[in-house]
Amino acid sequence: MHMFSREHLAASSGIVGAAGPLAAGFALAAQHLRAGHIAVAFFGEGAMNQGMLMESLNLAVAWGLPVVFVCKDNGWEITTRAGWVTGGGIAKRARSFGMCVEHVRGTDVVAVWKAAERLTAQARKGRPAFLHARCPHHEGHFLGDPMLLVLHKPVQQLTQMMPGLVKSYLCHPGASLVARTRSMSNIVKALAIMGTGHWLTNQDPLCLARCGLDSEFLERTEKEVREEMERARTEALEDWRKERATWQ
Amino acid sequence: MAVMSFTDAIEAALRQAMAADPRIIIFGEDVHMLRRNLYVQFGPGRVKPAPISESAFLGAAVGAAMAGLKPVVEIMMIDFLGVAFDAILNQASKVESFSGGKWRVPMVVRSACGGGYGDAGQHEQNLWGMLAGIPGLAVAVPSNPADAAGLMLTSLESPNPVIYLEHKLLADYWLEYLGRGNRTTVEFDVPAEGAAGEVPEPLAAVPFGQARLVCQGHDLTIATLGVGVHRSAEAAGLLNVQGISAAVIDLRTVSPLDRDTVVREVSASGALLVVDEDYRDFGLSGELAACMLEAGLKPRFARVATEGVIPYARHLEDAALPNVERIQEAALKMLS
């Protein structure tokens, strides 16, 4: 949130869906000022229910803008299960605008890379593209995500939550017992789904593999990897600066 | 009297009103978690989680209210109203007038406002000045649990659209979710009397447009609202030690605005200081200055308000929002 780099033409916003219209504008500017360049918008599946993003998909197609929309779909709109509040399918919805759409597993780096290569090539030809990437839900929407607090500190959080819930379940007047039970089970179900997702995420093969290695070796290797990444980053930035100098 | 948190007081008011009136429904993002007690008591039919589609569900609230329901629609933070402004600016606020008074829109937009926990300019705005400037809207900003419950009851009884703003330093759950996040290393300047306090039993409605005199004083009148009430009361205590007697008025609603109380107090003190966490320019503080002139008063005047985009860095944020030091300084300067 709030990260900007004018030098890199990179911006962010705290408003869900705001990346859509901004990227359309970046793409329009690219058409006029930076031939061959494209804009990329990143957002979650929750943003796909925002009017401004839907309007941006249409605008991009109508104007033939060089833009790739990347939807990182972790299945959670803050603390609401995406499926509860989303009609139809994300990829299908994007396809209906007449754009080129690919679907990948977001954790499969090679698949993302290859799909991005194909989609950016499309966008460069003025055909807006859409990448739908399924992703795990690593952390909450924000630091104090109430559902994650329950998962991380169940005793403390449930002690706070339960008296109110039980009282409301029994308090009259109100909805029928069936409706109250449905509410209660929806809350429990949401917590269970998020909990299961997090348990699966924690079974990361990389984490498991690390457990079998000795700490000195790990430390040395990680240092080398960090240095290698830093070197690659510096070189990439240097290349980019040189390239940028040619089109300015 | 019962002691309640600010949040529990709002919930108590909603619980009472929803039990009495089946037309009241709640919807907005994440309400099954945020309003889980009401979700369980009144069922998923009356407390409905919505997609992140503010323009759709705020517009739907206007339609639902026109067609007989009384929606309490939640815009998580008032900043996000920007996404759905048409529903308020051009729909909800216009129907009564356009229908010659024959059709009204009884809806409550409940939203969190305000800063002081490091969330910057897209999540900490107040905007009550801008909203109160739109004819056809009422804007309520409670500063303590009793008013939180009382103003919510009045909002729910109102035949017209109401914007109900709860400050995040007073609403404990917002502060936990957005600010503290279960960390023990962060501290926020929460006004204790605002976050928890006595609430009458049974709950008493607080009428719109009736300011409350928080403390009396004859040298200076401070008009304020929300968290500003607590900052001003603290400053008034410190000024008192320095021999300056300052009255503090809690406006409670920006629209309707209790001009009479402010005029009455200022005509006695001859000095008005407006403490407004909303933007300084073209807002409540300027409006109050105009009210004084219209009433034939020419008081000494100063304002302590938010003067630009709210910064993210905590020390800059603290300096940008009205604080006790700035209020004291402005008062001393005005009276020197």
Coordinates of C-alpha atoms in Angstrom, one line a residue:
Chain A
M1 CA 0.0 0.0 0.0
H2 CA 1.1 3.6 -0.8
M3 CA 4.3 2.4 -2.6
F4 CA 5.3 4.6 -5.5
S5 CA 8.2 4.9 -7.8
R6 CA 7.9 7.4 -10.6
E7 CA 11.2 6.3 -11.9
H8 CA 9.9 2.8 -12.5
L9 CA 6.3 3.9 -13.4
A10 CA 5.1 1.8 -10.5
A11 CA 2.2 2.8 -8.2
S12 CA -0.1 1.2 -5.7
S13 CA -3.3 2.1 -4.0
G14 CA -5.2 1.1 -0.8
I15 CA -8.5 1.1 -2.7
V16 CA -9.6 -2.3 -4.0
G17 CA -9.9 -2.3 -7.8
A18 CA -8.1 1.0 -8.3
A19 CA -5.3 -0.7 -10.2
G20 CA -7.6 -1.3 -13.2
P21 CA -8.4 2.2 -14.3
L22 CA -4.8 3.3 -13.5
A23 CA -3.3 0.6 -15.6
A24 CA -5.6 1.5 -18.5
G25 CA -4.2 5.0 -18.2
F26 CA -0.6 3.8 -18.0
A27 CA -1.3 1.8 -21.2
L28 CA -2.8 4.8 -23.0
A29 CA 0.3 6.8 -22.1
A30 CA 2.5 3.9 -23.3
Q31 CA 0.6 4.0 -26.7
H32 CA 1.4 7.7 -27.1
L33 CA 4.8 8.0 -25.4
R34 CA 6.6 4.6 -25.1
A35 CA 5.9 2.4 -28.1
G36 CA 6.2 -1.3 -27.3
H37 CA 5.7 -0.9 -23.6
I38 CA 2.8 -2.3 -21.7
A39 CA 1.0 -1.7 -18.4
V40 CA 0.3 -4.4 -15.9
A41 CA -2.4 -4.3 -13.2
F42 CA -2.3 -6.6 -10.1
F43 CA -5.4 -7.1 -8.0
G44 CA -7.2 -9.9 -6.1
E45 CA -10.3 -11.8 -7.0
G46 CA -12.3 -9.5 -4.7
A47 CA -11.5 -6.6 -7.0
M48 CA -13.2 -8.4 -9.8
N49 CA -16.5 -7.4 -8.2
Q50 CA -15.7 -3.7 -8.3
G51 CA -17.4 -1.8 -11.0
M52 CA -14.3 0.3 -11.9
L53 CA -12.3 -2.8 -12.7
M54 CA -15.1 -4.2 -14.9
E55 CA -15.3 -0.9 -16.7
S56 CA -11.5 -0.9 -17.1
L57 CA -11.6 -4.4 -18.8
N58 CA -14.2 -3.1 -21.2
L59 CA -12.3 0.2 -21.8
A60 CA -9.0 -1.7 -22.5
V61 CA -10.7 -3.8 -25.1
A62 CA -12.7 -0.9 -26.7
W63 CA -9.5 1.2 -27.0
G64 CA -7.1 -1.7 -27.8
L65 CA -4.8 -0.8 -24.9
P66 CA -1.5 -2.6 -24.3
V67 CA -2.4 -3.9 -20.8
V68 CA -2.2 -7.2 -18.9
F69 CA -4.6 -7.6 -16.0
V70 CA -3.3 -10.1 -13.4
C71 CA -5.8 -11.5 -10.9
K72 CA -4.2 -13.1 -7.9
D73 CA -7.0 -15.3 -6.7
N74 CA -6.6 -16.6 -3.1
G75 CA -10.3 -17.2 -2.6
W76 CA -10.8 -14.7 0.2
E77 CA -12.3 -11.2 -0.1
I78 CA -10.9 -9.9 3.2
T79 CA -12.8 -12.3 5.5
T80 CA -15.5 -13.3 3.1
R81 CA -15.2 -16.5 1.0
A82 CA -15.0 -15.3 -2.6
G83 CA -17.4 -18.0 -3.8
W84 CA -20.1 -16.7 -1.5
V85 CA -20.3 -13.3 -3.2
T86 CA -19.1 -13.9 -6.7
G87 CA -21.4 -14.9 -9.6
G88 CA -20.0 -17.0 -12.5
G89 CA -16.2 -17.5 -12.9
I90 CA -13.4 -15.0 -12.9
A91 CA -11.7 -16.2 -16.1
K92 CA -15.0 -16.7 -17.8
R93 CA -16.0 -13.1 -16.9
A94 CA -12.7 -11.7 -18.3
R95 CA -13.1 -13.9 -21.5
S96 CA -16.6 -12.4 -22.1
F97 CA -15.0 -9.0 -22.7
G98 CA -13.2 -10.5 -25.7
M99 CA -9.7 -10.6 -24.1
C100 CA -7.1 -13.2 -24.2
V101 CA -7.2 -15.1 -20.9
E102 CA -4.9 -17.7 -19.4
H103 CA -5.3 -19.6 -16.1
V104 CA -2.3 -20.7 -14.1
R105 CA -1.3 -22.0 -10.7
G106 CA 0.2 -18.9 -9.1
T107 CA 2.8 -20.8 -7.2
D108 CA 4.1 -22.5 -10.4
V109 CA 6.8 -19.9 -11.3
V110 CA 7.6 -21.4 -14.7
A111 CA 3.9 -21.6 -15.7
V112 CA 3.4 -18.0 -14.7
W113 CA 6.5 -16.9 -16.6
K114 CA 5.4 -18.7 -19.8
A115 CA 1.8 -17.4 -19.6
A116 CA 3.1 -13.9 -18.9
E117 CA 5.3 -14.1 -22.0
R118 CA 2.4 -15.1 -24.2
L119 CA 0.1 -12.5 -22.7
T120 CA 2.5 -9.6 -22.8
A121 CA 3.1 -10.4 -26.5
Q122 CA -0.7 -10.1 -27.1
A123 CA -0.9 -6.8 -25.1
R124 CA 2.0 -5.4 -27.2
K125 CA -0.2 -5.9 -30.3
G126 CA -3.0 -3.9 -28.6
R127 CA -4.9 -6.9 -27.5
P128 CA -5.5 -6.6 -23.7
A129 CA -4.9 -9.8 -21.8
F130 CA -5.9 -11.3 -18.5
L131 CA -4.0 -13.7 -16.3
H132 CA -5.9 -15.6 -13.7
A133 CA -3.5 -17.0 -11.1
R134 CA -4.7 -19.2 -8.2
C135 CA -2.7 -18.4 -5.1
P136 CA -2.6 -19.6 -1.5
H137 CA -3.8 -17.3 1.3
H138 CA -0.6 -16.8 3.2
E139 CA -1.5 -13.9 5.4
G140 CA -4.6 -11.8 6.3
H141 CA -5.9 -8.9 4.2
F142 CA -4.4 -6.7 6.9
L143 CA -2.2 -7.3 10.0
G144 CA -5.1 -7.7 12.4
D145 CA -7.3 -9.9 10.2
P146 CA -9.8 -11.2 12.7
M147 CA -10.0 -14.7 11.3
L148 CA -6.3 -15.2 11.3
L149 CA -6.2 -13.9 14.9
V150 CA -8.6 -16.8 15.8
L151 CA -6.3 -19.3 14.0
H152 CA -3.1 -18.0 15.6
K153 CA -4.5 -17.4 19.1
P154 CA -7.6 -19.6 19.3
V155 CA -8.0 -19.7 23.1
Q156 CA -7.6 -16.0 23.6
Q157 CA -9.8 -15.0 20.6
L158 CA -12.5 -17.6 21.1
T159 CA -12.8 -16.6 24.8
Q160 CA -13.5 -13.1 23.6
M161 CA -15.9 -14.1 20.8
M162 CA -17.9 -17.0 22.2
P163 CA -19.9 -15.3 25.0
G164 CA -21.4 -12.8 22.5
L165 CA -22.1 -15.5 19.9
V166 CA -23.8 -17.8 22.4
K167 CA -25.8 -14.9 23.9
S168 CA -27.0 -13.8 20.4
Y169 CA -27.8 -17.4 19.5
L170 CA -30.2 -17.6 22.5
C171 CA -31.4 -14.0 22.7
H172 CA -35.0 -13.2 21.7
P173 CA -36.5 -11.9 19.6
G174 CA -34.6 -12.7 16.4
A175 CA -34.5 -15.1 13.5
S176 CA -35.7 -18.7 13.6
L177 CA -33.5 -21.3 15.2
V178 CA -32.7 -22.6 11.7
A179 CA -31.5 -19.2 10.5
R180 CA -29.4 -18.7 13.6
T181 CA -27.9 -22.1 13.2
R182 CA -27.1 -21.3 9.6
S183 CA -25.3 -18.1 10.7
M184 CA -23.3 -19.9 13.3
S185 CA -22.3 -22.7 11.0
N186 CA -21.3 -20.2 8.3
I187 CA -18.9 -18.5 10.8
V188 CA -17.4 -21.9 11.8
K189 CA -17.2 -23.1 8.2
A190 CA -15.3 -19.9 7.2
L191 CA -12.8 -20.4 10.0
A192 CA -12.4 -24.1 9.1
I193 CA -11.8 -23.4 5.4
M194 CA -9.2 -20.7 6.2
G195 CA -7.6 -22.9 8.9
T196 CA -7.3 -25.8 6.4
G197 CA -5.8 -23.5 3.8
H198 CA -3.2 -22.3 6.2
W199 CA -2.4 -25.8 7.4
L200 CA -1.8 -26.8 3.7
T201 CA 0.3 -23.7 3.1
N202 CA 2.5 -24.6 6.0
Q203 CA 3.3 -27.9 4.3
D204 CA 5.5 -26.0 1.9
P205 CA 7.9 -28.6 0.3
L206 CA 10.7 -26.0 0.7
C207 CA 10.1 -25.8 4.4
L208 CA 10.0 -29.5 4.7
A209 CA 13.3 -29.9 2.8
R210 CA 15.0 -27.3 5.0
C211 CA 14.3 -29.4 8.1
G212 CA 16.7 -32.0 6.9
L213 CA 19.7 -29.7 6.3
D214 CA 22.2 -28.6 8.9
S215 CA 22.1 -24.9 9.9
E216 CA 25.6 -23.9 8.9
F217 CA 25.1 -25.2 5.4
L218 CA 21.7 -23.5 5.2
E219 CA 23.1 -20.2 6.4
R220 CA 26.0 -20.3 3.9
T221 CA 23.7 -21.3 1.0
E222 CA 21.2 -18.6 1.8
K223 CA 23.9 -16.0 1.9
E224 CA 25.1 -17.0 -1.5
V225 CA 21.5 -17.0 -2.9
R226 CA 20.9 -13.6 -1.5
E227 CA 24.1 -12.2 -3.0
E228 CA 23.3 -13.9 -6.3
M229 CA 19.8 -12.3 -6.3
E230 CA 21.2 -8.9 -5.4
R231 CA 23.7 -9.2 -8.3
A232 CA 21.0 -10.2 -10.7
R233 CA 18.8 -7.3 -9.5
T234 CA 21.5 -4.8 -9.9
E235 CA 22.3 -6.0 -13.4
A236 CA 18.7 -6.0 -14.5
L237 CA 18.2 -2.5 -13.2
E238 CA 21.4 -1.3 -15.0
D239 CA 20.1 -2.9 -18.2
W240 CA 16.7 -1.3 -17.7
R241 CA 18.3 2.1 -17.1
K242 CA 20.3 1.9 -20.3
E243 CA 17.2 0.9 -22.2
R244 CA 15.2 3.6 -20.7
A245 CA 17.8 6.2 -21.7
T246 CA 17.2 5.2 -25.3
W247 CA 13.5 6.0 -25.3
Q248 CA 13.6 9.2 -23.2
Chain B
M1 CA -26.7 2.9 33.6
A2 CA -24.4 0.2 32.2
V3 CA -20.8 0.6 31.3
M4 CA -20.2 -0.4 27.6
S5 CA -17.6 0.0 25.0
F6 CA -18.3 2.3 22.1
T7 CA -18.7 -0.6 19.8
D8 CA -21.0 -2.6 22.1
A9 CA -23.2 0.5 22.5
I10 CA -23.7 0.7 18.8
E11 CA -24.5 -3.0 18.7
A12 CA -27.0 -2.6 21.6
A13 CA -28.8 0.1 19.7
L14 CA -28.9 -2.0 16.5
R15 CA -30.1 -5.0 18.4
Q16 CA -32.9 -3.1 20.1
A17 CA -34.0 -1.5 16.8
M18 CA -33.8 -4.7 14.7
A19 CA -35.8 -6.6 17.3
A20 CA -38.6 -4.0 17.1
D21 CA -38.5 -3.3 13.3
P22 CA -38.1 -6.3 10.9
R23 CA -37.5 -3.8 8.0
I24 CA -34.0 -3.0 9.3
I25 CA -31.4 -5.0 7.5
I26 CA -27.6 -4.8 7.6
F27 CA -25.3 -5.3 4.7
G28 CA -21.7 -4.6 3.7
E29 CA -18.3 -6.3 3.3
D30 CA -17.5 -8.9 6.0
V31 CA -20.5 -8.2 8.2
H32 CA -20.8 -11.9 9.1
M33 CA -17.5 -11.4 11.0
L34 CA -17.7 -7.7 11.9
R35 CA -21.3 -7.9 13.2
R36 CA -21.2 -11.6 14.0
N37 CA -23.5 -11.3 17.1
L38 CA -26.3 -9.7 15.1
Y39 CA -25.6 -12.1 12.2
V40 CA -26.3 -15.0 14.6
Q41 CA -29.3 -13.4 16.3
F42 CA -31.1 -12.1 13.2
G43 CA -29.8 -14.7 10.7
P44 CA -28.1 -14.5 7.3
G45 CA -31.3 -13.0 5.8
R46 CA -31.0 -9.7 7.7
V47 CA -27.2 -9.4 8.1
K48 CA -25.8 -10.0 4.6
P49 CA -22.1 -10.1 3.6
A50 CA -21.6 -8.2 0.3
P51 CA -19.0 -8.5 -2.4
I52 CA -16.4 -5.7 -2.6
S53 CA -18.8 -3.8 -4.8
E54 CA -19.5 -0.5 -3.0
S55 CA -21.3 1.2 -5.8
A56 CA -23.6 -1.8 -6.3
F57 CA -24.6 -2.3 -2.6
L58 CA -24.7 1.3 -1.6
G59 CA -26.9 2.0 -4.7
A60 CA -29.0 -1.1 -3.7
A61 CA -29.4 0.4 -0.2
V62 CA -31.0 3.5 -1.8
G63 CA -33.3 1.3 -3.8
A64 CA -34.2 -0.9 -0.9
A65 CA -34.9 2.1 1.3
M66 CA -37.2 3.6 -1.4
A67 CA -39.0 0.3 -1.7
G68 CA -39.8 -0.1 2.0
L69 CA -36.7 -1.5 3.9
K70 CA -34.5 0.3 6.3
P71 CA -31.0 -0.6 5.4
V72 CA -27.9 -0.1 7.5
V73 CA -25.3 -0.2 4.9
E74 CA -21.7 -0.5 5.9
I75 CA -19.0 1.3 3.9
M76 CA -16.0 -0.1 5.8
M77 CA -14.2 3.2 5.8
I78 CA -15.6 6.6 4.7
D79 CA -12.6 7.0 2.3
F80 CA -14.1 4.1 0.3
L81 CA -17.3 6.1 -0.2
G82 CA -15.4 7.6 -3.1
V83 CA -15.9 4.4 -5.0
A84 CA -19.7 4.7 -4.7
F85 CA -20.3 8.4 -4.3
D86 CA -23.1 8.6 -6.9
A87 CA -25.5 6.6 -4.6
I88 CA -25.1 9.3 -2.0
L89 CA -24.5 12.5 -4.0
N90 CA -27.0 12.0 -6.7
Q91 CA -29.5 9.4 -5.5
A92 CA -30.1 9.1 -1.7
S93 CA -29.8 12.9 -1.1
K94 CA -32.1 13.9 -4.0
V95 CA -35.1 11.6 -3.8
E96 CA -37.1 13.5 -1.2
S97 CA -36.7 16.8 -3.0
F98 CA -37.3 15.4 -6.5
S99 CA -40.5 13.7 -5.4
G100 CA -41.9 16.8 -3.9
G101 CA -41.4 15.3 -0.4
K102 CA -43.5 12.3 -1.3
W103 CA -40.7 9.7 -1.3
R104 CA -38.0 9.3 1.3
V105 CA -34.9 7.3 1.7
P106 CA -34.6 5.9 5.3
M107 CA -31.1 4.5 5.3
V108 CA -28.1 4.6 7.5
V109 CA -24.6 4.6 6.0
R110 CA -22.4 3.3 8.8
S111 CA -18.7 3.9 8.3
A112 CA -15.4 4.1 10.2
C113 CA -13.5 7.4 10.1
G114 CA -10.5 9.1 11.5
G115 CA -6.8 8.5 12.2
G116 CA -4.2 8.1 14.9
Y117 CA -3.0 4.5 14.2
G118 CA -0.8 4.9 11.1
D119 CA -3.0 4.2 8.1
A120 CA -2.5 7.4 6.1
G121 CA -4.6 9.4 3.7
Q122 CA -6.7 6.7 2.0
H123 CA -8.0 5.1 5.2
E124 CA -8.0 7.9 7.8
Q125 CA -10.1 10.7 6.4
N126 CA -13.2 12.1 8.0
L127 CA -15.0 13.9 5.2
W128 CA -17.9 15.0 7.4
G129 CA -17.6 18.5 6.1
M130 CA -17.9 17.5 2.5
L131 CA -20.8 15.2 3.2
A132 CA -22.7 17.6 5.4
G133 CA -22.4 20.1 2.6
I134 CA -24.7 18.0 0.5
P135 CA -28.4 19.0 1.1
G136 CA -30.5 16.1 2.1
L137 CA -28.0 14.2 4.3
A138 CA -27.7 14.1 8.0
V139 CA -24.2 13.4 9.4
A140 CA -23.7 12.1 12.9
V141 CA -20.3 11.8 14.7
P142 CA -20.6 10.3 18.2
S143 CA -17.8 10.9 20.7
N144 CA -18.7 8.5 23.5
P145 CA -20.7 5.2 24.0
A146 CA -23.9 6.9 25.2
D147 CA -24.0 9.2 22.1
A148 CA -23.0 6.3 19.9
A149 CA -26.1 4.3 21.0
G150 CA -28.3 7.4 21.1
L151 CA -27.4 8.8 17.7
M152 CA -27.7 5.3 16.2
L153 CA -31.3 5.0 17.5
T154 CA -32.1 8.4 16.0
S155 CA -30.4 7.4 12.7
L156 CA -32.6 4.3 12.6
E157 CA -35.7 6.4 13.2
S158 CA -34.8 9.0 10.6
P159 CA -37.0 9.0 7.5
N160 CA -34.0 10.4 5.5
P161 CA -30.4 9.2 4.7
V162 CA -27.9 9.4 7.6
I163 CA -24.2 9.1 7.4
Y164 CA -23.1 7.6 10.8
L165 CA -19.4 7.9 11.4
E166 CA -17.5 5.9 14.1
H167 CA -14.0 7.0 14.9
K168 CA -11.5 4.2 14.8
L169 CA -9.7 5.3 18.0
L170 CA -13.1 4.8 19.8
A171 CA -14.2 1.6 18.0
D172 CA -11.9 -1.0 19.6
Y173 CA -12.3 -3.7 17.0
W174 CA -11.2 -1.4 14.1
L175 CA -8.2 -0.3 16.1
E176 CA -7.3 -3.9 16.8
Y177 CA -7.8 -5.1 13.2
L178 CA -6.2 -2.1 11.5
G179 CA -3.8 -0.7 14.0
R180 CA -2.7 -3.1 16.7
G181 CA -3.0 -6.4 14.9
N182 CA -2.3 -8.3 18.1
R183 CA 1.1 -6.6 18.6
T184 CA 2.1 -5.5 22.0
T185 CA 4.7 -3.1 20.7
V186 CA 2.4 -0.4 19.5
E187 CA 0.6 2.2 21.4
F188 CA -2.3 4.5 20.4
D189 CA -3.6 7.6 22.1
V190 CA -7.1 6.3 22.8
P191 CA -9.4 8.7 24.7
A192 CA -10.6 6.4 27.5
E193 CA -13.9 8.2 28.1
G194 CA -14.7 7.9 24.5
A195 CA -13.9 4.2 24.1
A196 CA -15.9 3.0 27.0
G197 CA -18.4 4.7 29.3
E198 CA -21.9 4.8 30.8
V199 CA -24.9 4.2 28.6
P200 CA -28.4 4.8 29.9
E201 CA -30.7 1.8 30.4
P202 CA -33.0 1.6 28.5
L203 CA -31.1 3.2 25.7
A204 CA -32.0 6.9 25.1
A205 CA -32.2 8.4 21.7
V206 CA -30.0 11.5 21.2
P207 CA -31.8 14.0 18.9
F208 CA -29.9 15.3 15.9
G209 CA -28.8 18.9 15.9
Q210 CA -28.4 19.2 19.7
A211 CA -24.8 19.9 20.8
R212 CA -23.6 19.0 24.3
L213 CA -21.7 21.3 26.5
V214 CA -18.8 19.2 27.7
C215 CA -17.4 21.8 30.1
Q216 CA -18.2 25.4 30.8
G217 CA -15.8 28.3 30.4
H218 CA -16.0 32.1 29.8
D219 CA -12.8 33.1 28.1
L220 CA -13.0 30.9 25.0
T221 CA -15.4 28.5 23.3
I222 CA -14.0 25.3 21.7
A223 CA -16.4 23.7 19.2
T224 CA -15.5 20.2 18.2
L225 CA -16.7 16.6 17.6
G226 CA -15.6 13.0 17.6
V227 CA -12.1 12.4 19.1
G228 CA -11.6 16.2 19.0
V229 CA -13.9 16.4 22.0
H230 CA -11.5 14.5 24.2
R231 CA -8.4 16.3 22.9
S232 CA -10.2 19.6 23.5
A233 CA -11.3 18.7 27.0
E234 CA -7.8 17.7 27.9
A235 CA -6.5 21.0 26.4
A236 CA -9.2 22.9 28.3
G237 CA -8.0 21.3 31.6
L238 CA -4.4 22.4 30.9
L239 CA -5.5 25.9 29.9
N240 CA -7.5 26.2 33.1
V241 CA -4.2 25.7 35.0
Q242 CA -2.9 28.7 33.1
G243 CA -5.8 30.8 34.1
I244 CA -7.9 30.4 30.9
S245 CA -11.4 29.2 31.2
A246 CA -12.5 27.3 28.0
A247 CA -15.9 25.8 27.3
V248 CA -16.0 22.7 25.1
I249 CA -19.0 22.0 22.8
D250 CA -19.5 18.5 21.4
L251 CA -21.5 19.2 18.2
R252 CA -22.5 15.5 17.9
T253 CA -24.0 16.1 14.4
V254 CA -22.4 18.1 11.6
S255 CA -25.7 18.2 9.7
P256 CA -28.0 19.3 11.2
L257 CA -25.6 21.7 12.9
D258 CA -26.5 23.2 16.3
R259 CA -25.7 26.8 15.4
D260 CA -27.7 28.2 18.3
T261 CA -25.6 26.6 21.0
V262 CA -22.4 27.8 19.4
V263 CA -23.7 31.3 18.9
R264 CA -25.0 31.4 22.5
E265 CA -21.7 30.3 23.9
V266 CA -19.5 32.5 21.7
S267 CA -21.6 35.6 22.3
A268 CA -20.7 35.2 25.9
S269 CA -17.0 34.3 25.5
G270 CA -16.1 36.4 22.4
A271 CA -13.7 33.8 21.1
L272 CA -14.2 30.6 19.0
L273 CA -11.7 27.9 18.4
V274 CA -12.8 25.1 16.1
V275 CA -11.1 21.7 16.6
D276 CA -11.9 19.6 13.5
E277 CA -10.1 16.4 12.5
D278 CA -11.6 16.9 9.0
Y279 CA -9.8 19.1 6.4
R280 CA -9.4 22.7 7.4
D281 CA -10.3 24.3 4.1
F282 CA -13.9 24.6 2.8
G283 CA -15.3 22.6 5.7
L284 CA -16.9 22.7 9.2
S285 CA -14.5 25.3 10.7
G286 CA -15.2 27.8 7.9
E287 CA -18.9 27.1 8.2
L288 CA -18.9 27.9 11.9
A289 CA -17.0 31.1 11.2
A290 CA -19.7 32.1 8.7
C291 CA -22.4 31.2 11.3
M292 CA -20.8 33.7 13.7
L293 CA -20.8 36.5 11.2
E294 CA -24.4 35.7 10.1
A295 CA -25.4 35.9 13.8
G296 CA -23.8 39.4 14.0
L297 CA -20.9 38.2 16.1
K298 CA -17.3 39.2 15.5
P299 CA -15.4 36.8 17.8
R300 CA -11.7 36.1 17.8
F301 CA -11.4 33.0 15.7
A302 CA -8.9 30.2 15.2
R303 CA -9.0 26.6 14.0
V304 CA -7.0 23.5 14.6
A305 CA -7.7 21.0 11.8
T306 CA -6.1 18.6 9.3
E307 CA -4.2 20.7 6.8
G308 CA -3.2 18.3 4.0
V309 CA -3.0 14.7 3.1
I310 CA -2.7 12.6 6.3
P311 CA 0.9 11.2 6.4
Y312 CA 1.7 7.5 7.1
A313 CA 4.7 8.0 9.4
R314 CA 3.4 8.0 12.9
H315 CA 5.2 11.2 14.2
L316 CA 4.1 13.1 11.1
E317 CA 0.6 11.8 11.5
D318 CA 0.4 12.8 15.1
A319 CA 1.5 16.3 14.1
A320 CA -1.0 16.5 11.3
L321 CA -4.1 15.5 13.3
P322 CA -5.4 18.0 15.9
N323 CA -3.6 17.3 19.2
V324 CA -3.6 18.7 22.7
E325 CA -0.5 20.8 22.1
R326 CA -1.8 22.4 18.9
I327 CA -5.1 23.2 20.6
Q328 CA -3.4 24.8 23.6
E329 CA -1.1 26.8 21.4
A330 CA -3.9 28.1 19.2
A331 CA -5.9 29.1 22.2
L332 CA -3.0 30.9 23.9
K333 CA -2.1 32.7 20.6
M334 CA -5.7 33.7 20.0
L335 CA -6.1 35.1 23.5
S336 CA -2.7 36.8 23.8

